[in-house]
Coordinates of C-alpha atoms and ligand atoms in Angstrom, one line a residue:
X1 CA -4.3 -31.4 97.0
X2 CA -6.7 -34.3 97.3
X3 CA -5.7 -37.2 99.5
X4 CA -5.0 -39.5 96.5
X5 CA -2.8 -36.9 94.8
X6 CA -1.0 -36.2 98.0
X7 CA -0.3 -39.9 98.6
X8 CA 1.0 -40.3 95.1
X9 CA 3.2 -37.2 95.4
X10 CA 4.6 -38.5 98.7
X11 CA 5.5 -41.9 97.2
X12 CA 7.2 -40.2 94.2
X13 CA 9.3 -38.3 96.7
X14 CA 10.1 -41.3 98.8
X15 CA 11.6 -43.0 95.7
X16 CA 13.6 -39.9 94.8
X17 CA 14.8 -39.2 98.4
X18 CA 15.9 -42.8 99.0
X19 CA 17.9 -42.7 95.7
X20 CA 19.3 -39.3 96.6
X21 CA 20.4 -40.6 100.0
X22 CA 22.2 -43.6 98.5
X23 CA 23.9 -41.5 95.8
X24 CA 25.0 -38.6 98.0
X25 CA 25.8 -39.9 101.6
X26 CA 28.5 -42.3 102.7
X27 CA 26.3 -43.4 105.6
X28 CA 23.4 -44.5 103.4
X29 CA 25.5 -46.0 100.7
X30 CA 27.1 -48.4 103.3
X31 CA 23.8 -48.8 105.2
X32 CA 21.9 -50.0 102.2
X33 CA 24.8 -52.2 101.0
X34 CA 25.3 -53.8 104.5
X35 CA 21.5 -54.5 104.8
X36 CA 21.2 -55.9 101.3
X37 CA 18.8 -53.2 100.3
X38 CA 18.7 -51.6 96.8
X39 CA 17.4 -48.1 96.8
X40 CA 15.3 -48.8 93.7
X41 CA 13.3 -51.4 95.7
X42 CA 12.0 -48.8 98.1
X43 CA 8.9 -47.5 96.3
X44 CA 6.1 -47.0 98.7
X45 CA 5.7 -46.0 102.3
X46 CA 5.2 -49.6 103.4
X47 CA 8.6 -50.4 101.9
X48 CA 10.1 -48.0 104.5
X49 CA 9.3 -50.8 107.0
X50 CA 12.1 -52.8 105.4
X51 CA 14.7 -50.1 106.2
X52 CA 16.3 -50.1 109.7
X53 CA 15.4 -47.3 112.1
X54 CA 18.0 -44.6 112.8
X55 CA 18.3 -42.7 116.1
X56 CA 20.2 -39.7 117.3
X57 CA 22.8 -42.2 118.5
X58 CA 23.3 -43.4 114.9
X59 CA 24.1 -39.8 113.8
X60 CA 26.5 -39.3 116.7
X61 CA 28.3 -42.6 115.8
X62 CA 28.9 -41.3 112.2
X63 CA 30.3 -37.9 113.1
X64 CA 33.4 -36.6 114.9
X65 CA 34.8 -37.4 117.3
X66 CA 33.6 -41.0 116.9
X67 CA 34.1 -41.1 113.1
X68 CA 36.5 -38.9 111.1
X69 CA 33.8 -37.9 108.7
X70 CA 30.2 -36.7 108.7
X71 CA 28.6 -39.8 107.3
X72 CA 25.2 -38.2 106.9
X73 CA 26.4 -35.2 105.0
X74 CA 24.7 -35.6 101.6
X75 CA 26.0 -32.7 99.6
X76 CA 29.5 -31.4 99.0
X77 CA 30.6 -29.1 101.9
X78 CA 30.9 -26.1 99.5
X79 CA 27.2 -26.5 98.8
X80 CA 26.2 -26.3 102.5
X81 CA 24.6 -23.0 103.4
X82 CA 24.5 -23.4 107.2
X83 CA 25.7 -25.9 109.8
X84 CA 23.6 -26.5 112.9
X85 CA 23.8 -28.4 116.1
X86 CA 20.9 -29.8 118.2
X87 CA 21.0 -28.5 121.7
X88 CA 21.7 -32.1 122.9
X89 CA 21.3 -32.2 126.7
X90 CA 23.6 -35.2 126.9
X91 CA 26.9 -35.8 125.1
X92 CA 28.0 -34.3 121.8
X93 CA 25.4 -32.4 119.9
X94 CA 24.3 -33.8 116.5
X95 CA 25.5 -31.9 113.5
X96 CA 23.1 -30.8 110.8
X97 CA 24.0 -29.5 107.4
X98 CA 21.5 -27.5 105.4
X99 CA 21.7 -26.5 101.8
X100 CA 19.6 -23.5 100.6
X101 CA 17.0 -26.0 99.3
X102 CA 16.7 -27.3 102.8
X103 CA 16.2 -23.8 104.1
X104 CA 13.5 -23.2 101.6
X105 CA 11.7 -26.3 102.6
X106 CA 12.0 -25.6 106.4
X107 CA 10.8 -22.0 105.8
X108 CA 7.9 -23.3 103.7
X109 CA 6.8 -25.5 106.5
X110 CA 6.8 -22.7 109.0
X111 CA 5.2 -20.3 106.6
X112 CA 2.3 -22.7 106.1
X113 CA 1.8 -23.1 109.8
X114 CA 1.8 -19.3 110.4
X115 CA -0.6 -18.8 107.5
X116 CA -2.9 -21.6 108.8
X117 CA -2.9 -19.7 112.2
X118 CA -4.1 -16.5 110.5
X119 CA -0.8 -14.7 110.4
X120 CA 0.1 -12.7 107.3
X121 CA 0.9 -9.3 105.8
X122 CA 0.8 -6.6 108.5
X123 CA 1.6 -8.9 111.4
X124 CA 4.6 -8.2 113.6
X125 CA 5.9 -11.3 115.2
X126 CA 8.3 -11.4 118.1
X127 CA 10.4 -14.6 117.9
X128 CA 11.5 -15.7 121.4
X129 CA 13.0 -18.9 120.0
X130 CA 16.8 -18.8 120.1
X131 CA 18.8 -17.7 117.0
X132 CA 21.7 -19.9 118.0
X133 CA 23.0 -23.2 116.5
X134 CA 19.4 -24.6 116.2
X135 CA 17.3 -23.8 113.1
X136 CA 14.1 -22.5 114.8
X137 CA 14.5 -18.7 114.9
X138 CA 16.3 -18.4 111.6
X139 CA 14.0 -20.4 109.5
X140 CA 10.9 -18.7 111.1
X141 CA 12.4 -15.4 109.9
X142 CA 12.7 -16.7 106.3
X143 CA 9.2 -18.0 106.6
X144 CA 8.0 -14.5 107.6
X145 CA 9.5 -13.0 104.5
X146 CA 7.3 -15.3 102.4
X147 CA 4.2 -14.1 104.2
X148 CA 5.3 -10.4 104.1
X149 CA 5.3 -10.2 107.8
X150 CA 7.5 -8.2 110.2
X151 CA 9.9 -10.1 112.4
X152 CA 11.2 -8.9 115.8
X153 CA 14.1 -11.3 116.4
X154 CA 14.3 -11.0 120.2
X155 CA 15.8 -14.6 120.5
X156 CA 14.5 -14.8 124.1
X157 CA 11.4 -13.9 126.0
X158 CA 13.2 -11.7 128.6
X159 CA 13.3 -8.8 126.1
X160 CA 12.7 -5.2 127.4
X161 CA 9.0 -4.4 127.6
X162 CA 9.4 -1.5 125.2
X163 CA 9.4 -4.2 122.5
X164 CA 5.7 -4.6 123.3
X165 CA 4.9 -0.9 124.0
X166 CA 6.9 0.7 121.2
X167 CA 6.6 -1.8 118.3
X168 CA 3.1 -3.2 119.1
X169 CA 3.7 -6.8 118.0
X170 CA 0.6 -8.7 117.0
X171 CA 2.0 -12.2 117.8
X172 CA 4.8 -13.9 119.8
X173 CA 6.4 -17.3 119.3
X174 CA 7.6 -18.7 122.6
X175 CA 7.1 -21.4 125.2
X176 CA 4.1 -21.6 127.6
X177 CA 6.1 -20.8 130.7
X178 CA 8.1 -18.0 129.1
X179 CA 4.9 -16.4 127.9
X180 CA 3.4 -16.7 131.4
X181 CA 6.5 -15.0 132.9
X182 CA 6.1 -12.3 130.3
X183 CA 2.5 -11.7 131.3
X184 CA 3.6 -11.3 134.9
X185 CA 6.3 -8.8 133.9
X186 CA 3.8 -6.8 131.9
X187 CA 1.3 -6.7 134.8
X188 CA 4.0 -5.7 137.2
X189 CA 4.6 -2.7 135.0
X190 CA 0.9 -1.9 134.8
X191 CA 0.4 -3.2 131.3
X192 CA -2.6 -5.5 130.8
X193 CA -1.5 -8.4 128.6
X194 CA -5.1 -8.4 127.2
X195 CA -4.6 -4.9 125.9
X196 CA -1.1 -5.2 124.7
X197 CA -2.1 -5.6 121.1
X198 CA -1.1 -9.2 120.9
X199 CA -3.7 -11.2 118.9
X200 CA -2.0 -14.6 118.7
X201 CA 0.5 -16.7 120.7
X202 CA 2.4 -19.5 119.1
X203 CA 3.9 -22.0 121.5
X204 CA 6.2 -25.0 121.0
X205 CA 9.4 -26.5 122.3
X206 CA 7.8 -28.9 124.7
X207 CA 4.5 -30.5 125.4
X208 CA 2.1 -28.9 127.8
X209 CA -1.2 -29.6 129.5
X210 CA -4.3 -28.3 127.8
X211 CA -5.1 -26.6 131.1
X212 CA -1.9 -24.6 130.8
X213 CA -2.9 -23.5 127.3
X214 CA -6.3 -22.4 128.5
X215 CA -4.9 -20.4 131.3
X216 CA -2.3 -18.7 129.0
X217 CA -5.1 -17.9 126.5
X218 CA -7.1 -16.2 129.3
X219 CA -4.2 -14.2 130.5
X220 CA -3.7 -12.7 127.0
X221 CA -7.3 -13.0 125.8
X222 CA -6.1 -14.4 122.5
X223 CA -5.8 -17.9 120.9
X224 CA -2.7 -20.0 121.7
X225 CA -1.6 -22.2 118.8
X226 CA 0.6 -25.3 119.3
X227 CA 3.6 -26.1 117.0
X228 CA 6.0 -29.0 117.0
X229 CA 9.3 -28.2 115.3
X230 CA 12.8 -29.7 115.4
X231 CA 16.2 -29.4 113.8
X232 CA 15.5 -32.8 112.2
X233 CA 12.8 -31.1 110.1
X234 CA 9.4 -31.9 111.6
X235 CA 7.5 -28.7 111.5
X236 CA 3.9 -29.4 112.4
X237 CA 1.4 -26.8 113.6
X238 CA -2.2 -26.3 114.6
X239 CA -4.5 -24.3 112.3
X240 CA -7.2 -22.0 113.6
X241 CA -9.6 -25.0 114.0
X242 CA -7.2 -26.4 116.7
X243 CA -8.1 -30.0 116.1
X244 CA -4.6 -31.5 115.9
X245 CA -1.4 -30.4 114.3
X246 CA -1.1 -30.6 110.5
X247 CA 1.8 -32.5 109.3
X248 CA 3.4 -31.2 106.0
X249 CA 3.0 -34.6 104.4
X250 CA 4.5 -33.5 101.0
X251 CA 7.8 -32.6 102.7
X252 CA 8.1 -35.0 105.7
X253 CA 6.8 -38.5 105.9
X254 CA 5.7 -39.5 109.4
X255 CA 5.1 -43.1 110.5
X256 CA 3.9 -44.1 114.0
X257 CA 5.5 -47.3 115.4
X258 CA 4.8 -49.6 118.3
X259 CA 7.1 -49.4 121.3
X260 CA 9.4 -52.2 119.9
X261 CA 9.8 -50.2 116.6
X262 CA 8.7 -53.3 114.7
X263 CA 5.3 -52.3 113.1
X264 CA 3.1 -49.3 112.3
X265 CA 0.3 -48.7 114.8
X266 CA -3.3 -48.2 113.6
X267 CA -4.6 -44.6 113.3
X268 CA -5.9 -43.3 116.6
X269 CA -3.4 -45.3 118.7
X270 CA -0.3 -43.8 120.3
X271 CA 2.9 -44.5 118.6
X272 CA 6.5 -43.4 118.3
X273 CA 7.2 -40.8 115.6
X274 CA 9.6 -42.1 112.9
X275 CA 10.1 -39.5 110.2
X276 CA 11.6 -39.5 106.7
X277 CA 12.4 -36.4 104.7
X278 CA 10.8 -36.0 101.4
X279 CA 12.7 -34.2 98.7
X280 CA 10.9 -32.8 95.7
X281 CA 12.3 -34.4 92.6
X282 CA 15.4 -32.5 91.5
X283 CA 16.0 -30.8 94.8
X284 CA 19.1 -31.2 97.0
X285 CA 19.7 -31.7 100.7
X286 CA 22.7 -31.4 103.0
X287 CA 21.5 -34.1 105.4
X288 CA 18.8 -36.6 104.6
X289 CA 17.0 -38.5 107.3
X290 CA 15.2 -41.8 106.5
X291 CA 13.3 -43.7 109.2
X292 CA 14.6 -41.4 112.0
X293 CA 13.3 -42.2 115.5
X294 CA 12.4 -38.9 117.0
X295 CA 11.8 -40.5 120.4
X296 CA 8.5 -38.5 120.6
X297 CA 5.1 -40.1 120.7
X298 CA 1.8 -39.0 119.2
X299 CA -1.4 -40.4 117.6
X300 CA -3.1 -39.6 114.3
X301 CA -6.2 -37.5 114.9
X302 CA -7.5 -37.8 111.3
X303 CA -6.5 -38.1 107.7
X304 CA -9.7 -36.5 106.6
X305 CA -9.9 -33.0 105.3
X306 CA -9.8 -30.5 108.2
X307 CA -12.6 -28.0 108.8
X308 CA -10.0 -25.4 107.7
X309 CA -9.9 -27.1 104.2
X310 CA -6.4 -28.5 104.5
X311 CA -5.9 -32.2 103.5
X312 CA -2.7 -32.7 105.5
X313 CA -3.2 -35.2 108.2
X314 CA -3.4 -34.1 111.8
X315 CA -1.7 -35.5 114.9
X316 CA -2.1 -35.0 118.7
X317 CA 0.5 -32.7 120.4
X318 CA 3.6 -34.9 120.5
X319 CA 5.1 -35.8 123.9
X320 CA 8.5 -37.1 125.0
X321 CA 9.0 -40.7 125.9
X322 CA 11.4 -39.6 128.6
X323 CA 8.8 -37.2 130.2
X324 CA 7.3 -39.9 132.5
X325 CA 8.3 -42.2 135.3
X326 CA 7.3 -45.7 136.3
X327 CA 6.0 -46.2 139.8
X328 CA 5.4 -50.0 140.3
X329 CA 2.8 -50.9 137.8
X330 CA 1.8 -47.3 137.2
X331 CA 3.2 -44.6 135.0
X332 CA 3.2 -40.9 135.8
X333 CA 3.6 -38.3 133.0
X334 CA 4.8 -34.8 133.7
X335 CA 1.7 -33.4 132.0
X336 CA -0.5 -35.1 134.6
X337 CA 1.0 -33.0 137.3
X338 CA 0.8 -29.9 135.1
X339 CA -2.9 -30.5 134.6
X340 CA -3.6 -30.3 138.3
X341 CA -1.3 -27.3 138.9
X342 CA -3.2 -25.3 136.2
X343 CA -6.7 -26.0 137.5
X344 CA -8.5 -22.6 137.5
X345 CA -8.9 -22.5 141.3
X346 CA -5.2 -23.1 141.9
X347 CA -4.2 -20.4 139.4
X348 CA -5.8 -17.6 141.5
X349 CA -2.9 -18.2 143.9
X350 CA -0.1 -20.0 141.9
X351 CA 2.0 -18.6 139.1
X352 CA 2.1 -21.9 137.3
X353 CA 5.7 -22.8 137.9
X354 CA 6.2 -26.3 139.3
X355 CA 8.8 -29.0 139.7
X356 CA 8.4 -32.5 141.0
X357 CA 11.0 -34.9 142.4
X358 CA 10.4 -38.6 142.9
X359 CA 12.1 -40.4 145.8
X360 CA 12.2 -44.0 146.8
X361 CA 10.6 -45.0 150.1
X362 CA 10.9 -48.3 151.9
X363 CA 11.2 -51.4 149.7
X364 CA 9.0 -50.5 146.8
X365 CA 7.3 -47.3 147.7
X366 CA 7.7 -43.9 146.1
X367 CA 7.1 -40.3 147.3
X368 CA 6.6 -37.4 144.9
X369 CA 7.5 -34.0 146.2
X370 CA 5.8 -31.2 144.1
X371 CA 7.2 -27.7 144.5
X372 CA 5.0 -24.8 143.7
X373 CA 5.3 -21.0 143.6
X374 CA 2.7 -19.0 145.4
X375 CA 2.1 -15.4 144.3
X376 CA 1.6 -14.3 147.8
X377 CA 3.4 -17.0 149.9
X378 CA 3.0 -17.9 152.7
X379 CA -0.6 -16.7 152.6
X380 CA -1.9 -19.4 150.3
X381 CA -4.4 -22.2 150.6
X382 CA -1.8 -25.0 150.7
X383 CA -4.2 -27.7 151.7
X384 CA -6.8 -26.8 149.0
X385 CA -4.1 -26.6 146.3
X386 CA -2.6 -29.9 147.3
X387 CA -5.9 -31.7 147.4
X388 CA -6.9 -30.5 144.0
X389 CA -3.6 -31.5 142.4
X390 CA -3.7 -35.0 144.0
X391 CA -7.3 -35.4 143.1
X392 CA -6.6 -34.6 139.4
X393 CA -3.6 -37.0 139.4
X394 CA -5.5 -39.9 140.9
X395 CA -8.8 -39.3 139.1
X396 CA -7.2 -39.8 135.6
X397 CA -4.7 -42.5 136.5
X398 CA -6.2 -45.7 137.9
X399 CA -2.9 -47.7 138.4
X400 CA -1.5 -44.7 140.3
X401 CA -4.6 -44.4 142.4
X402 CA -4.3 -48.1 143.3
X403 CA -0.7 -47.6 144.3
X404 CA -1.8 -44.6 146.4
X405 CA -4.6 -46.5 148.1
X406 CA -2.1 -49.4 148.8
X407 CA 0.4 -47.0 150.5
X408 CA 3.0 -47.4 147.8
X409 CA 2.8 -43.9 146.5
X410 CA 2.3 -40.6 148.3
X411 CA 2.6 -37.0 147.3
X412 CA 3.9 -34.1 149.4
X413 CA 3.8 -30.4 148.5
X414 CA 6.2 -27.6 149.2
X415 CA 5.6 -23.9 148.5
X416 CA 7.9 -21.0 147.8
X417 CA 7.8 -17.4 146.6
X418 CA 7.9 -16.7 142.9
X419 CA 11.4 -17.6 141.7
X420 CA 12.1 -19.9 144.6
X421 CA 12.1 -23.3 142.8
X422 CA 15.3 -25.2 142.1
X423 CA 14.7 -25.2 138.3
X424 CA 15.5 -21.5 138.0
X425 CA 19.1 -22.3 138.8
X426 CA 19.3 -24.8 135.9
X427 CA 20.6 -23.5 132.6
X428 CA 18.5 -24.4 129.5
X429 CA 15.1 -26.0 129.5
X430 CA 14.3 -27.2 133.0
X431 CA 13.2 -30.8 133.6
X432 CA 10.1 -30.5 135.7
X433 CA 9.7 -34.2 136.7
X434 CA 13.0 -35.6 138.1
X435 CA 13.4 -39.2 139.2
X436 CA 15.7 -39.2 142.2
X437 CA 15.3 -42.8 143.1
Ligands
ZN501 ZN1 -6.8 -27.4 109.8

């Protein structure tokens, strides 16, 4: 679809979705009324600026136990096909209700991403994503049906290696670190990941350094495609051109806001992802989100047609706002540490696992302890590894380099055997940069 047609379609769906939300959900009915908004006045994407911004907190405040009802539920319960929960690291998980129409749209988004990555009929895809209360694994499975692909629903990356040797999958969906561990397991059993028959890796779940992707691609000798998906309904993915993640603009509207969530940011600049579902006219939804603050940040790469031929706009890999720490005037992102860890020289000795803890020191100083796993500890070049990571950190972050030069920030390193880091004892997704001040 041309850019003009796509924008027109998107606005038609904004109008329908806002009306649908007002008619079908108690939350939106009260929300519009209490803010003096009439759904019919929301006609274009600029009009969305007039609507307040919702957060995960808003959803939790309108569901049990806080409220007796599920305020966001936007179809009769009998019409709901599945009920989901976000993994919610803190507090009560958010409930999500999906009708079959919602499933079709979620699957459509994943199917497009898979197709844009070159997957199709004849491919066998191992899904390491969990099949629990979140939507990921299940909707990917429905997506595969559309593409006439075979799914191996492992649900985790610790599956027995016969899954690889017996069924010869051509692709795996998983996270960078899980796929690295899988490569180690394969090699320990004498199987070369490059000769395992895998032709594509699809990663998502959390942001990662490009250096980590490059290393993973080398280990398997195949392309690694990035995806960004969530229960809230954003399913964006890189195509084979790998120049940003395509946003399915006809099904989800994405705005980027400034940090104060007051205005849109210009294309190219980083902003907070605020998303709105887009329902095709006549379709139904169990839970509509309008102006939902994802708490993730990204930037628009381009709205021009991609080299792959797709017109859907492209964004940079999204990152979490909570993934960084402030050190005086400086800010340190987890990814900046990862970048140094995965420098090619380091990876001859490290397995890529890392964790970092920030402690206070003196009045205003801070010390960062980075823990690393050496393949053949204690015989590793600790000094060289430390120098390279610190060098990478300071070379790309001037305020941090200033703090380091001024004695307000220092870095120490600790090394263990594989499996020796604290994060292995934590259930769920580990937090690799922890502020202990
Ligand atoms: Zn493309």
